[in-house]
Coordinates of C-alpha atoms in Angstrom, one line a residue:
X1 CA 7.5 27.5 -42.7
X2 CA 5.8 25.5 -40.5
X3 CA 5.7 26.3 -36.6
X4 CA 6.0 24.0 -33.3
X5 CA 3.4 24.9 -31.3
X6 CA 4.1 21.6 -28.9
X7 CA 5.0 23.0 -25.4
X8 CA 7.9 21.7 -23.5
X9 CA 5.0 19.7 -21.4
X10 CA 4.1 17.9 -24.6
X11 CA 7.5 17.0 -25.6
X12 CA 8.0 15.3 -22.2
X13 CA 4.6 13.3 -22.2
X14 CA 5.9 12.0 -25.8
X15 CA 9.3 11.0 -25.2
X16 CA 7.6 9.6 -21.6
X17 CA 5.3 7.7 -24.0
X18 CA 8.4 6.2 -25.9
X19 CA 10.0 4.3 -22.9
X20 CA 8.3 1.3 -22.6
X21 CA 9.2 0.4 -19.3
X22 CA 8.2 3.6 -17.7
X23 CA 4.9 3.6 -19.7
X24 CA 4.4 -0.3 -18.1
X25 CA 5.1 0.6 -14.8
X26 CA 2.8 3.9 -14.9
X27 CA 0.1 0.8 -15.6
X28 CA 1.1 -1.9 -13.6
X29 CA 1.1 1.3 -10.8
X30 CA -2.4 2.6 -11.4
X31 CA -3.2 -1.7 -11.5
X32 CA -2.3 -1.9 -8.0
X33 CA -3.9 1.6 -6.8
X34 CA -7.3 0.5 -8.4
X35 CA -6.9 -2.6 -6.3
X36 CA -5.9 -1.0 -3.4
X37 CA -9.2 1.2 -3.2
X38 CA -11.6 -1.8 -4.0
X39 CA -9.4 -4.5 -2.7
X40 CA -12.8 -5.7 -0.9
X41 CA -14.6 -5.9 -4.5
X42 CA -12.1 -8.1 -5.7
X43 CA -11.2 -10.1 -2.5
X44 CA -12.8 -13.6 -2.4
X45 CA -12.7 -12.9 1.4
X46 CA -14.5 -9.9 1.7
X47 CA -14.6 -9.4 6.1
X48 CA -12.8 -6.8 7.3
X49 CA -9.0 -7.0 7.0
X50 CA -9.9 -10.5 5.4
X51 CA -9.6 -11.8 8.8
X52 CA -11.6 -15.3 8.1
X53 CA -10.0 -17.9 10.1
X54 CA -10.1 -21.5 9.4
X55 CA -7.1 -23.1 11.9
X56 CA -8.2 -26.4 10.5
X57 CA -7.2 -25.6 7.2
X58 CA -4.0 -23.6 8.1
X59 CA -1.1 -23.8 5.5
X60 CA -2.8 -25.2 2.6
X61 CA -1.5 -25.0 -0.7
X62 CA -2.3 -23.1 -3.5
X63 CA -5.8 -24.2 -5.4
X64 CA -7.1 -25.9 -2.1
X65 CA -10.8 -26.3 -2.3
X66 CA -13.3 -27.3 0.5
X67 CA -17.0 -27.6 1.5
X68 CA -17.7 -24.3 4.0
X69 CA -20.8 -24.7 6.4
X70 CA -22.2 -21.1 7.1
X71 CA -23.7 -20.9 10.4
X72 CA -26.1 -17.8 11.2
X73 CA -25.2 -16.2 14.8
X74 CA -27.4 -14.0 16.7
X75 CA -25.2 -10.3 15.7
X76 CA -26.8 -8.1 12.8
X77 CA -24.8 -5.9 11.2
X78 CA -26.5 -2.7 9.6
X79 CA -23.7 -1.9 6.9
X80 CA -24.5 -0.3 4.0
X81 CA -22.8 -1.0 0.6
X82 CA -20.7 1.8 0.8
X83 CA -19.1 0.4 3.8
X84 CA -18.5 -2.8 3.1
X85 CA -17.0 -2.0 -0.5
X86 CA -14.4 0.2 1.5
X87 CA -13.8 -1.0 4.6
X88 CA -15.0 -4.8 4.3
X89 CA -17.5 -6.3 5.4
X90 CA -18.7 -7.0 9.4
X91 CA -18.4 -11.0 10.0
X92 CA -22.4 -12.0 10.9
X93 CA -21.7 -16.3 10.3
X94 CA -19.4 -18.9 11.7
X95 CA -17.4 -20.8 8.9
X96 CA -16.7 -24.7 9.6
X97 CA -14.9 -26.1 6.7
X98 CA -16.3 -29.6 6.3
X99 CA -14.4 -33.4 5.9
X100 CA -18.0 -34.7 5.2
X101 CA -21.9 -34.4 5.4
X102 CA -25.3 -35.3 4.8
X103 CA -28.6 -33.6 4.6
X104 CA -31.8 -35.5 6.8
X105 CA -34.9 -33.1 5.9
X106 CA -33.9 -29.9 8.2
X107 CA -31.1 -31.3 9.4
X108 CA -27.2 -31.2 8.5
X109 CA -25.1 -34.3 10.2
X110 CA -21.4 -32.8 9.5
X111 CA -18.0 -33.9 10.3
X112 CA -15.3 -30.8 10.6
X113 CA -12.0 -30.8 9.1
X114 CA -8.9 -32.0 10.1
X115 CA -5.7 -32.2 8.8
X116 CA -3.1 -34.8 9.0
X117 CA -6.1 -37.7 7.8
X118 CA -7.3 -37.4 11.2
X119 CA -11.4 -37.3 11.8
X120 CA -12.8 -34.3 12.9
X121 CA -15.7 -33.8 15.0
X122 CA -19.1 -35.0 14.6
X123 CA -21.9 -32.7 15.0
X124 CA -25.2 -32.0 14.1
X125 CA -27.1 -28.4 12.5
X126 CA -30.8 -27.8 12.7
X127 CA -32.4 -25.0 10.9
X128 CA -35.8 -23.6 10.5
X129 CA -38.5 -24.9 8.4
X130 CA -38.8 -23.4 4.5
X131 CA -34.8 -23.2 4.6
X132 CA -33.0 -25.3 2.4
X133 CA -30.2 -26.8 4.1
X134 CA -28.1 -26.5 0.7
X135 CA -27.8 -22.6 0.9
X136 CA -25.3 -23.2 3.7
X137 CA -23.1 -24.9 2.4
X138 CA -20.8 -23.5 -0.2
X139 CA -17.6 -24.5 -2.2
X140 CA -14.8 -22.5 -1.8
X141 CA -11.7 -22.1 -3.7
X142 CA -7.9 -20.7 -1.8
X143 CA -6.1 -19.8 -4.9
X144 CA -3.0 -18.8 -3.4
X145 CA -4.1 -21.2 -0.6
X146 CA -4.2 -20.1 2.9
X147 CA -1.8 -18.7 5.6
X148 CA -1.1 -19.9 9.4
X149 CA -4.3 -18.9 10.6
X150 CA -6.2 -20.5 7.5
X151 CA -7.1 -17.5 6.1
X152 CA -7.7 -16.7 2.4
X153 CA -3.9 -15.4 1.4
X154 CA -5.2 -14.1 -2.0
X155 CA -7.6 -12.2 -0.1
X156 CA -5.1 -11.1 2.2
X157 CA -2.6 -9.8 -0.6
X158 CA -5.0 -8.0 -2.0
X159 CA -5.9 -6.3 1.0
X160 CA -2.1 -5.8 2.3
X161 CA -1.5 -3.6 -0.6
X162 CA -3.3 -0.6 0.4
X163 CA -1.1 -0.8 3.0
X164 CA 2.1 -0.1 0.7
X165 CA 0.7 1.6 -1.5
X166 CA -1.2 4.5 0.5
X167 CA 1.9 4.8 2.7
X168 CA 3.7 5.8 -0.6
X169 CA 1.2 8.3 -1.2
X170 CA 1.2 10.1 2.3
X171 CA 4.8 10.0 3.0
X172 CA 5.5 11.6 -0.2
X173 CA 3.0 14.4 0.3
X174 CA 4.3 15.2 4.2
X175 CA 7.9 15.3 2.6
X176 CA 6.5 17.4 -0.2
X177 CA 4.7 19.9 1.9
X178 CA 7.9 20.1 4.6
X179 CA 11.1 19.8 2.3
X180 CA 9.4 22.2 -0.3
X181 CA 9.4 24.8 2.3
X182 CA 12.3 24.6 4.3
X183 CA 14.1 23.8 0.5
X184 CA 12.8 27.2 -0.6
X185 CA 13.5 29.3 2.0
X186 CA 17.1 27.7 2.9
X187 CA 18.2 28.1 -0.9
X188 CA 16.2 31.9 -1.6
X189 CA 16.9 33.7 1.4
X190 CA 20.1 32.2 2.5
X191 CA 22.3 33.7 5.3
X192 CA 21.6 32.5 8.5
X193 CA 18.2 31.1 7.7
X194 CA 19.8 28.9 5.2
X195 CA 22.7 27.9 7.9
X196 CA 19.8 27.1 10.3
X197 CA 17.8 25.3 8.3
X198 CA 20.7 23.3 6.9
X199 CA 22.3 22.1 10.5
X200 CA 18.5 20.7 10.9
X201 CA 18.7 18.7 7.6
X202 CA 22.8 17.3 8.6
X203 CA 21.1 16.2 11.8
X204 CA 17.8 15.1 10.5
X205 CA 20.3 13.4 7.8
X206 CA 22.6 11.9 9.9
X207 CA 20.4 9.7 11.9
X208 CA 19.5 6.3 10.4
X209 CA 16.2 6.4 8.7
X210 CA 15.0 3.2 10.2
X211 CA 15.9 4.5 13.4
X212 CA 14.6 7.9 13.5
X213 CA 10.9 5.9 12.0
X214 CA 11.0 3.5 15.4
X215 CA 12.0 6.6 17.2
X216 CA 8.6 8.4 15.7
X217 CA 6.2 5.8 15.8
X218 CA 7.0 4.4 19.5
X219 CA 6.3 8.4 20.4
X220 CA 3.5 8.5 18.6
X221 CA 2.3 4.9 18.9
X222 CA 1.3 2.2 17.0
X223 CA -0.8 2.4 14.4
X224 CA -2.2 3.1 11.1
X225 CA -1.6 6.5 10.5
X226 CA 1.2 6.3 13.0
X227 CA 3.6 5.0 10.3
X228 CA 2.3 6.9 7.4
X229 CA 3.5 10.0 9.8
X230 CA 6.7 8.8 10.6
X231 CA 7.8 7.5 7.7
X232 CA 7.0 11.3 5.9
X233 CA 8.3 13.1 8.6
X234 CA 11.8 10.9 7.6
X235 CA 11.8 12.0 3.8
X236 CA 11.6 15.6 3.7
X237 CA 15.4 16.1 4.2
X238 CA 15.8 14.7 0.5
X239 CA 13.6 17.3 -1.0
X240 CA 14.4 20.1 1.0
X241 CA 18.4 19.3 0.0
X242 CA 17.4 19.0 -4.1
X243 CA 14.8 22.7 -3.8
X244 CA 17.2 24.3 -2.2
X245 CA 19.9 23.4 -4.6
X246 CA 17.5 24.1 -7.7
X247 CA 16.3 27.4 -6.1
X248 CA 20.0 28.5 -5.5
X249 CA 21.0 28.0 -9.3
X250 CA 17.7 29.0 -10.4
X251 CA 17.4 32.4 -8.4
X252 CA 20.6 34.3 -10.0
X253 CA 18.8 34.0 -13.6
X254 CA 17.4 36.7 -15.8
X255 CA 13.6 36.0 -14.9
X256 CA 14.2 35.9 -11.5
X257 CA 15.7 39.2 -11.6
X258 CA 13.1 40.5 -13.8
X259 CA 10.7 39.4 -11.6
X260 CA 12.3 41.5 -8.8
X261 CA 12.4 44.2 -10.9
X262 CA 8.9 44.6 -11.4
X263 CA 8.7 44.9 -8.1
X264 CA 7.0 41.2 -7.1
X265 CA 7.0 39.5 -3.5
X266 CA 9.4 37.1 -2.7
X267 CA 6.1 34.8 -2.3
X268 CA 5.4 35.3 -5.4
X269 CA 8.8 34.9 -7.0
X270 CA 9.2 31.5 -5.3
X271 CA 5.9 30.2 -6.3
X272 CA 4.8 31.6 -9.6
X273 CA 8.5 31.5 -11.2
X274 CA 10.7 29.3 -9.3
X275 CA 9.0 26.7 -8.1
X276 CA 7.6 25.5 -11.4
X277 CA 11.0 25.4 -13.5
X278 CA 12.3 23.7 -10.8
X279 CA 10.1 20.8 -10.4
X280 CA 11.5 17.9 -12.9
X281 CA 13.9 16.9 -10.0
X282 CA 11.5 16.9 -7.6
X283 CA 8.5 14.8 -9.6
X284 CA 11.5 12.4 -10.4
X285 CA 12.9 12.3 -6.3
X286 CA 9.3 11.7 -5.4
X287 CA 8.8 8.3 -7.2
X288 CA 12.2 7.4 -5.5
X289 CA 10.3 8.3 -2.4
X290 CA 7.6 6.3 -3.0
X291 CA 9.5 3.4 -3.4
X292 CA 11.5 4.2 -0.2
X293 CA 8.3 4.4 2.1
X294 CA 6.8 0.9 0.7
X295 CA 10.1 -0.6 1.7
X296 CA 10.4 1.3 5.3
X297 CA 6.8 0.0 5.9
X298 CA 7.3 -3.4 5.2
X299 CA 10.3 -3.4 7.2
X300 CA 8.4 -1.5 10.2
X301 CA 5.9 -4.2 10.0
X302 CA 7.9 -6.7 9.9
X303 CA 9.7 -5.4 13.2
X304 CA 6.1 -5.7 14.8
X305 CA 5.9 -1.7 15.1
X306 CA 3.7 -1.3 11.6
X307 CA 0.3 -1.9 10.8
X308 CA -0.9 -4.0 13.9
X309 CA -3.3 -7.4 13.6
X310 CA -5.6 -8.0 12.1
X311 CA -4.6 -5.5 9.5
X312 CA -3.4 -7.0 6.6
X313 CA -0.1 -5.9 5.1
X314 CA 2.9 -7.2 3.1
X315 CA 5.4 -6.5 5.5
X316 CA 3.8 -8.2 8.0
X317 CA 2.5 -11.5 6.6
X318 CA 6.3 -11.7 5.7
X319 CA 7.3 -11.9 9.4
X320 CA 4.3 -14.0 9.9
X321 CA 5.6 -17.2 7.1
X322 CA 9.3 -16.3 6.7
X323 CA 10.5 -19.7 8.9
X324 CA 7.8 -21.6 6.1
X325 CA 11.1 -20.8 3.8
X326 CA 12.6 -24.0 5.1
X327 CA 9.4 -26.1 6.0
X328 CA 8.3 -26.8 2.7
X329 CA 5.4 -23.7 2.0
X330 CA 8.0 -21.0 0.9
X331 CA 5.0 -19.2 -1.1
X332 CA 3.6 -18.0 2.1
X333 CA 6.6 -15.3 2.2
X334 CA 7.7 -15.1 -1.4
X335 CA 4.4 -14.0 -2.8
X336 CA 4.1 -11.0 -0.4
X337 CA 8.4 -10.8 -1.2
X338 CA 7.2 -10.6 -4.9
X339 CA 4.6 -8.0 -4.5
X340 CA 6.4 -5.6 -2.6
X341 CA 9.4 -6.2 -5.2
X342 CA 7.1 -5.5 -8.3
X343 CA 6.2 -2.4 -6.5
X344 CA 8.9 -1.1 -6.1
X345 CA 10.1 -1.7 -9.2
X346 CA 7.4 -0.5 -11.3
X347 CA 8.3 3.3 -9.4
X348 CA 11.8 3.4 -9.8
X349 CA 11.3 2.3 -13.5
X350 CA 9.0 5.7 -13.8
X351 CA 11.1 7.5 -11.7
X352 CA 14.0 6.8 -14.1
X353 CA 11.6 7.3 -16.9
X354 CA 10.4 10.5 -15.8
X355 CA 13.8 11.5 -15.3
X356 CA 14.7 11.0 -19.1
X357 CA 11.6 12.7 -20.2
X358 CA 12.1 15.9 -18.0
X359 CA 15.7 16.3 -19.1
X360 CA 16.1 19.4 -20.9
X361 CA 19.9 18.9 -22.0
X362 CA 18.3 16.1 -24.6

């Protein structure tokens, strides 16, 4: 007779493995967080924020290619890799897309862009002897083409999404770390402590979410952090209202009572026993979370109160293009639109996913 030896762990990551929507969202997600640490590795513009400008060649469309003159300037930067593959890197040269230009021994006669079949200005480079004037000029490539600013928007996507998808990470962990607690105490204890701590949650949940965020972050400020704050210190109320439910069900059982018996702390009893046979829900309530906190950003942003210029984020370059809907460049919201969508997507999918695999009734 042959004996099972798979744990219940086991059987979950196998039927997990058997949804193939959940299994391509758990890629597509780890896709986007692998870009969203080395978004600068990948970004053709790799400055901070990919804050390039080019006004002259604002609003081009995808594929747009043009002649770049690199002009030395006077600051030095002393970055070392580390910080430039992280946090970009620290603009030392002046870009000056080019309409034409010749080459006279040391010296380049350029005319800048323009737009509109206008001519742009004349003007004329000199650089040191032993340089070759070549070196300074470069094609470049917009694939997605280039926002209002003329700055790379590939570059600029790439960059926006670790933005969303940090935010995601952080909120989720505040709300973890606040709605565990109050959840476990509210639903073990109960009494007063759990009438207490549930007239905090009503309130808490009773206020608009969007609200109570704008609320936050104008206290706090604008910012970075800021919003990653805010919008955890909105989601807790969700978790605490599923652990306390769990814990209440899940404390009148045998091994909790065992447990007592033996004569174990209540710390103990919520930790080593309860917590962990209660946290299918919660794993499943977090990806919904996740999802929740992308969208709350982007909106934040796009109200102006989110990640602040230069920083690049979804939300924001949405509010920056979204009257290009009717003048003819639609792309310029609709690929940030789409990015934030696939997102969101890809962790409900494994939320719903998860939630099938944990289910111990199949």
């Amino acid at each position: 007779m042959s004996k099972n030896t798979n744990s219940l762990t086991q059987l979950a990551l196998q039927k997990f493995k058997k949804n193939f929507w959940g299994v391509l969202s758990f890629w597509f997600i780890i896709l986007v967080g692998l870009v969203a640490v080395f978004a600068y590795v990948f970004a053709p513009d790799n400055s901070q924020y990919a804050n390039q400008m080019h006004v002259s060649i604002h609003s081009k469309s995808p594929g747009f290619e043009v002649e770049i003159l690199s002009l030395p300037s006077q600051i030095k930067s002393d970055q070392n890799s580390f910080n430039k593959m992280f946090f970009g890197k620290i603009n030392t040269v002046t870009e000056v897309p080019l309409q034409e230009y010749n080459i006279n021994n040391q010296t380049i006669n350029y005319i800048e862009y323009a737009s509109d079949g206008l001519k742009g200005i004349e003007k004329t480079y000199t650089i040191e002897e032993g340089k070759n004037p070549e070196s300074l000029i470069t094609n470049k490539t917009f694939y997605l083409g280039t926002d209002k600013y003329g700055r790379d928007l590939l570059s600029r996507v790439l960059v926006g999404a670790r933005i969303s998808f940090f935010i995601g990470f952080v909120a989720v962990f505040i709300s973890l770390i606040i709605g565990v607690f109050m959840g476990s105490v509210a639903g073990y204890f109960g009494g007063k402590i759990d009438a207490i701590i549930m007239w905090v949650i009503n309130v808490t949940w009773s206020i608009p979410t969007l609200l109570l965020v704008i609320a936050i972050t104008l206290a706090l400020g604008k910012g970075f952090w800021q919003v990653f704050i805010a919008v955890g210190l909105t989601m807790w109320v969700e978790v605490a209202r599923v652990v306390r439910g769990q814990i209440i069900s899940a404390k009148q059982l045998q091994y909790v009572t065992a447990a007592r018996a033996l004569g174990f702390g209540d710390f103990r009893i919520i930790t080593k026993h309860i917590l962990p046979n209660i946290m299918a829900p919660v794993i499943v309530i977090c990806a919904a979370n996740f999802a929740a906190a992308i969208l709350i950003e982007s909106g934040l942003s796009f109200l102006g109160i989110g990640a602040q210029p230069p920083m690049a984020s979804w939300g924001a370059m949405i509010k920056d293009h979204y009257n290009y809907i009717i003048l003819g460049k639609p792309y310029l919201a609709i690929i940030p639109g789409l990015c934030i969508m696939f997102l969101v997507m890809a962790f409900m999918l494994i939320g719903n996913a998860l939630r099938d695999a944990l289910d111990v009734k199949s």
